[in-house]
Amino acid sequence: MQNNLFLRSIRLSDELPKGSYLNQVAAIRHLKRMGELNFQKPVTFLIGENGVGKSTLIEGIAVAMGFNPEGGSINFSFSTEDSHSELHRFLTVSKGTKRRKDGYFLRAESYYNVASNIDQMDREPGLGARLIDSYGGKSLHHQSPGESFLSLIEHRFGGNGIYILDEPEAALSPMRMMELICHIHDLVEKDSQFIISTHSPILMAYPDAEVLQISEKGIESVSYEDTEHFRLTRQFLNAPEKMLQYLLKK
Ligand SMILES: Nc1ncnc2c1ncn2[C@@H]1O[C@H](COP(=O)(O)OP(=O)(O)OP(=O)(O)O)[C@@H](O)[C@H]1O
Ligand SMILES: [Mg+2]
């Protein structure tokens, strides 16, 4: 039976232009070969080495789902510069039948723009509540990146939505990362779906998730304990001296 997630699958619908760098990006090459990539769980983690194409893929998905390439909720329509790829034009997303009530696309590197945009919208006269009130009432610029990210999730993510997050752990302490897991869980209980790229061995432990590992070999579903992130981190923390001795030997 097909699941009823907001995003069920993606596929490359058309040939990418021959000269496009996207043809060289591992995640995109595999997607082309596989035909279709299915999403099975409320939370999907995209993991893999730097440069395999997690951000490229996640941005393509977000834009194909109707988000602004620079990040934000579906309502945001601001633009600084066109730095996003053309991937979304070649992606077909298959959506479930449920109507989405909420959604957010968080790009690690453009988070500052989202904060500026909220501040600017609140300075302009308009109807309705100040947007910033749904972010905890304090300008995101006056909170640390980690604090503002968590208040965004806590106050702005309402459930019944799709949340696409690119390395959300970047600003978070280990304690806050665990807090993030709790927020994700609450939102999953409220019928939400998450697509998250991450390097965090803490975050990817979330139990009701599928971990998709992108490598030169392909895109494969792996168990949490089989991820390199889990194994390497455990090895390191079990015996930091031994690992450092090995790493720093002349
Ligand atoms: N505009 C561009 N022109 C050419 N190559 C690009 C462009 N943008 C990205 N790339 C290349 O595409 C590849 C995938 O980049 P991407 O940022 O998606 O990787 P990633 O898996 O998110 O890595 P990280 O873990 O470091 O965030 C990289 O090799 C990158 O150099
Ligand atoms: Mg990335």
Coordinates of C-alpha atoms and ligand atoms in Angstrom, one line a residue:
M1 CA 0.0 0.0 0.0
Q2 CA 1.3 3.5 -0.8
N3 CA 2.0 5.7 2.2
N4 CA 0.2 9.0 2.6
L5 CA 3.2 11.2 3.3
F6 CA 3.2 14.8 1.9
L7 CA 6.2 13.8 -0.3
R8 CA 6.1 10.2 -1.5
S9 CA 8.8 10.1 -4.1
I10 CA 11.0 12.1 -6.5
R11 CA 12.3 11.3 -9.9
L12 CA 14.3 13.0 -12.6
S13 CA 11.8 13.7 -15.3
D14 CA 13.9 15.1 -18.0
E15 CA 17.5 14.8 -19.2
L16 CA 19.7 17.3 -17.5
P17 CA 21.6 19.5 -19.9
K18 CA 24.8 17.8 -21.0
G19 CA 27.1 20.5 -19.8
S20 CA 25.5 20.8 -16.3
Y21 CA 27.7 20.1 -13.3
L22 CA 24.6 18.3 -11.9
N23 CA 25.6 15.3 -14.0
Q24 CA 28.7 15.0 -11.9
V25 CA 27.0 15.2 -8.5
A26 CA 26.8 11.7 -7.0
A27 CA 23.3 12.0 -5.5
I28 CA 21.9 13.2 -8.9
R29 CA 23.8 10.5 -10.9
H30 CA 22.3 7.8 -8.6
L31 CA 18.8 9.3 -8.8
K32 CA 19.0 9.2 -12.6
R33 CA 20.1 5.6 -12.6
M34 CA 17.4 4.6 -9.9
G35 CA 14.6 6.3 -11.7
E36 CA 12.8 7.0 -8.5
L37 CA 13.6 7.7 -4.9
N38 CA 10.8 6.8 -2.4
F39 CA 10.2 8.3 1.0
Q40 CA 8.7 5.7 3.4
K41 CA 8.9 7.2 6.9
P42 CA 7.9 10.5 8.5
V43 CA 11.5 11.4 8.9
T44 CA 14.1 10.8 6.2
F45 CA 17.8 11.6 6.8
L46 CA 20.1 12.2 3.9
I47 CA 23.6 11.5 4.9
G48 CA 27.0 11.1 3.2
E49 CA 30.4 12.6 2.8
N50 CA 30.9 16.3 2.0
G51 CA 30.1 17.0 -1.6
V52 CA 27.9 14.0 -2.4
G53 CA 25.0 16.3 -3.2
K54 CA 22.8 16.4 -0.1
S55 CA 22.2 20.1 -0.2
T56 CA 21.8 20.1 -4.0
L57 CA 19.2 17.4 -3.7
I58 CA 17.4 18.8 -0.7
E59 CA 17.2 22.3 -2.3
G60 CA 15.9 20.8 -5.6
I61 CA 13.2 18.9 -3.6
A62 CA 12.2 22.1 -1.6
V63 CA 11.9 24.3 -4.7
A64 CA 10.0 21.6 -6.6
M65 CA 7.6 21.5 -3.5
G66 CA 7.0 25.2 -3.8
F67 CA 9.5 26.7 -1.3
N68 CA 11.7 29.7 -2.0
P69 CA 15.2 28.5 -2.8
E70 CA 16.6 30.8 -0.2
G71 CA 14.6 29.1 2.5
G72 CA 11.6 30.1 4.7
S73 CA 8.0 29.1 4.8
I74 CA 6.0 28.9 1.6
N75 CA 4.8 32.5 2.1
F76 CA 8.2 34.0 1.9
S77 CA 9.1 35.5 -1.5
F78 CA 12.3 37.3 -1.1
S79 CA 15.3 37.1 -3.1
T80 CA 18.9 38.2 -2.8
E81 CA 20.7 36.4 -5.6
D82 CA 20.0 33.4 -7.6
S83 CA 22.5 30.9 -6.2
H84 CA 20.3 27.9 -6.5
S85 CA 20.7 25.2 -9.1
E86 CA 18.3 24.3 -11.9
L87 CA 17.7 20.8 -10.6
H88 CA 14.1 21.5 -9.5
R89 CA 13.1 22.0 -13.2
F90 CA 14.0 18.4 -13.9
L91 CA 12.5 16.9 -10.7
T92 CA 9.0 15.5 -10.5
V93 CA 7.7 15.2 -7.0
S94 CA 4.9 12.8 -6.1
K95 CA 2.7 14.1 -3.3
G96 CA 0.3 12.3 -1.1
T97 CA -3.4 13.3 -1.0
K98 CA -3.3 15.0 2.4
R99 CA -3.4 18.8 2.3
R100 CA -0.4 20.4 3.9
K101 CA -1.1 23.1 6.5
D102 CA 2.5 24.1 7.2
G103 CA 6.0 23.9 5.9
Y104 CA 9.5 25.3 6.1
F105 CA 12.7 25.0 4.2
L106 CA 15.8 25.7 6.3
R107 CA 19.0 26.3 4.4
A108 CA 22.0 26.4 6.7
E109 CA 23.8 29.1 4.9
S110 CA 20.9 31.4 4.2
Y111 CA 19.3 31.4 7.7
Y112 CA 20.5 35.0 8.2
N113 CA 18.3 36.1 5.3
V114 CA 15.2 34.4 6.8
A115 CA 15.8 36.3 10.1
S116 CA 16.3 39.6 8.2
N117 CA 13.2 39.0 6.2
I118 CA 11.0 38.5 9.3
D119 CA 12.4 41.7 10.8
Q120 CA 11.7 43.6 7.6
M121 CA 8.1 42.3 7.2
D122 CA 7.4 43.3 10.8
R123 CA 8.6 46.9 10.1
E124 CA 6.2 47.3 7.3
P125 CA 2.6 48.4 8.2
G126 CA 0.2 45.5 7.6
L127 CA -2.6 43.5 8.9
G128 CA -2.5 40.7 11.4
A129 CA -0.1 39.7 14.1
R130 CA 3.6 40.5 13.9
L131 CA 5.3 37.6 12.4
I132 CA 8.1 37.8 15.0
D133 CA 5.6 36.9 17.7
S134 CA 5.4 33.4 16.3
Y135 CA 9.2 33.2 16.6
G136 CA 9.2 33.9 20.3
G137 CA 8.7 37.6 20.2
K138 CA 12.4 38.5 20.1
S139 CA 14.1 39.3 16.8
L140 CA 16.0 36.3 15.5
H141 CA 19.0 38.7 15.1
H142 CA 18.9 39.2 18.9
Q143 CA 19.1 35.6 19.7
S144 CA 22.1 33.3 19.1
P145 CA 21.8 31.2 15.9
G146 CA 21.1 28.1 18.0
E147 CA 18.5 29.8 20.2
S148 CA 16.8 31.4 17.2
F149 CA 16.6 28.1 15.3
L150 CA 15.0 26.3 18.2
S151 CA 12.5 29.2 18.8
L152 CA 11.7 28.9 15.1
I153 CA 10.8 25.2 15.5
E154 CA 9.1 25.7 18.8
H155 CA 6.9 28.7 17.8
R156 CA 6.6 28.6 14.0
F157 CA 6.4 24.9 13.1
G158 CA 2.7 24.0 13.7
G159 CA 2.5 20.4 12.5
N160 CA 0.6 18.9 9.6
G161 CA 3.4 20.1 7.4
I162 CA 6.6 19.2 5.6
Y163 CA 9.9 20.5 7.0
I164 CA 13.0 20.3 4.8
L165 CA 16.1 21.0 6.8
D166 CA 19.7 21.2 5.6
E167 CA 22.1 20.5 8.4
P168 CA 20.0 21.9 11.2
E169 CA 22.6 20.8 13.7
A170 CA 25.1 23.4 12.6
A171 CA 24.3 25.9 15.5
L172 CA 23.2 23.4 18.2
S173 CA 25.0 22.1 21.3
P174 CA 24.6 18.4 22.0
M175 CA 21.9 19.2 24.6
R176 CA 19.9 21.3 22.1
M177 CA 20.3 18.6 19.5
M178 CA 18.4 16.3 21.8
E179 CA 15.8 19.0 22.3
L180 CA 15.5 19.2 18.5
I181 CA 14.8 15.4 18.5
C182 CA 11.9 16.0 21.0
H183 CA 10.5 18.8 18.8
I184 CA 10.7 16.6 15.7
H185 CA 8.9 13.9 17.6
D186 CA 6.1 16.2 18.6
L187 CA 5.7 17.3 15.1
V188 CA 5.7 13.8 13.7
E189 CA 2.9 13.0 16.2
K190 CA 1.1 15.9 14.6
D191 CA 1.3 14.3 11.1
S192 CA 4.4 16.0 9.9
Q193 CA 7.1 14.9 7.5
F194 CA 10.8 15.8 7.7
I195 CA 13.5 15.6 5.1
I196 CA 16.8 16.4 6.8
S197 CA 20.4 16.3 5.6
T198 CA 22.7 15.9 8.5
H199 CA 26.1 14.8 9.7
S200 CA 25.0 14.5 13.3
P201 CA 25.2 11.1 14.9
I202 CA 22.9 12.3 17.6
L203 CA 20.1 13.6 15.4
M204 CA 20.1 10.6 13.0
A205 CA 19.3 8.4 15.9
Y206 CA 15.6 9.4 15.8
P207 CA 13.8 6.1 15.8
D208 CA 11.0 6.5 13.3
A209 CA 13.3 7.4 10.5
E210 CA 14.9 6.1 7.3
V211 CA 18.5 6.9 6.9
L212 CA 19.5 7.2 3.2
Q213 CA 23.2 7.1 2.8
I214 CA 24.6 8.7 -0.4
S215 CA 28.0 7.5 -1.5
E216 CA 29.9 6.7 -4.7
K217 CA 28.1 3.3 -4.6
G218 CA 24.6 4.6 -4.6
I219 CA 21.7 5.8 -2.4
E220 CA 21.0 3.1 0.1
S221 CA 18.9 2.7 3.2
V222 CA 21.1 1.9 6.2
S223 CA 20.4 1.2 9.8
Y224 CA 21.6 3.9 12.3
E225 CA 24.3 1.7 13.8
D226 CA 25.7 0.9 10.4
T227 CA 26.3 4.5 9.5
E228 CA 29.9 5.7 9.5
H229 CA 28.9 8.6 11.6
F230 CA 27.7 6.4 14.4
R231 CA 30.7 3.9 14.2
L232 CA 33.4 6.6 13.9
T233 CA 32.0 8.8 16.6
R234 CA 31.6 5.8 19.0
Q235 CA 35.1 4.6 18.2
F236 CA 36.4 8.1 18.9
L237 CA 34.5 8.7 22.1
N238 CA 35.3 5.2 23.5
A239 CA 39.1 5.9 23.2
P240 CA 39.9 9.4 22.2
E241 CA 43.6 9.0 23.1
K242 CA 44.0 5.9 21.0
M243 CA 42.3 7.6 18.0
L244 CA 44.3 10.8 18.4
Q245 CA 47.5 8.8 18.6
Y246 CA 46.6 7.1 15.3
L247 CA 45.5 10.4 13.7
L248 CA 48.5 12.5 14.8
K249 CA 51.3 10.0 14.4
K250 CA 54.1 11.4 12.4
Ligands
LIG1 N1 27.3 26.1 -8.9 C1 28.0 25.0 -8.9 N2 28.9 24.7 -10.0 C2 29.6 23.6 -10.0 N3 29.6 22.7 -9.0 C3 28.8 22.9 -8.0 C4 28.0 24.1 -7.8 N4 27.3 24.0 -6.7 C5 27.7 22.9 -6.1 N5 28.6 22.2 -6.8 C6 29.2 20.9 -6.5 O1 28.2 20.0 -6.3 C7 28.6 19.0 -5.4 C8 27.6 18.7 -4.3 O2 27.5 19.9 -3.4 P1 26.5 19.9 -2.2 O3 26.6 21.2 -1.6 O4 25.2 19.4 -2.6 O5 27.2 18.8 -1.3 P2 26.7 18.3 0.2 O6 26.6 16.8 0.1 O7 25.6 19.1 0.7 O8 28.1 18.6 1.0 P3 28.2 19.1 2.6 O9 28.2 17.8 3.4 O10 29.6 19.7 2.6 O11 27.1 20.1 2.9 C9 30.0 19.5 -4.8 O12 31.0 18.8 -5.4 C10 30.0 20.9 -5.2 O13 31.3 21.4 -5.4
MG2 MG 25.4 20.4 2.2

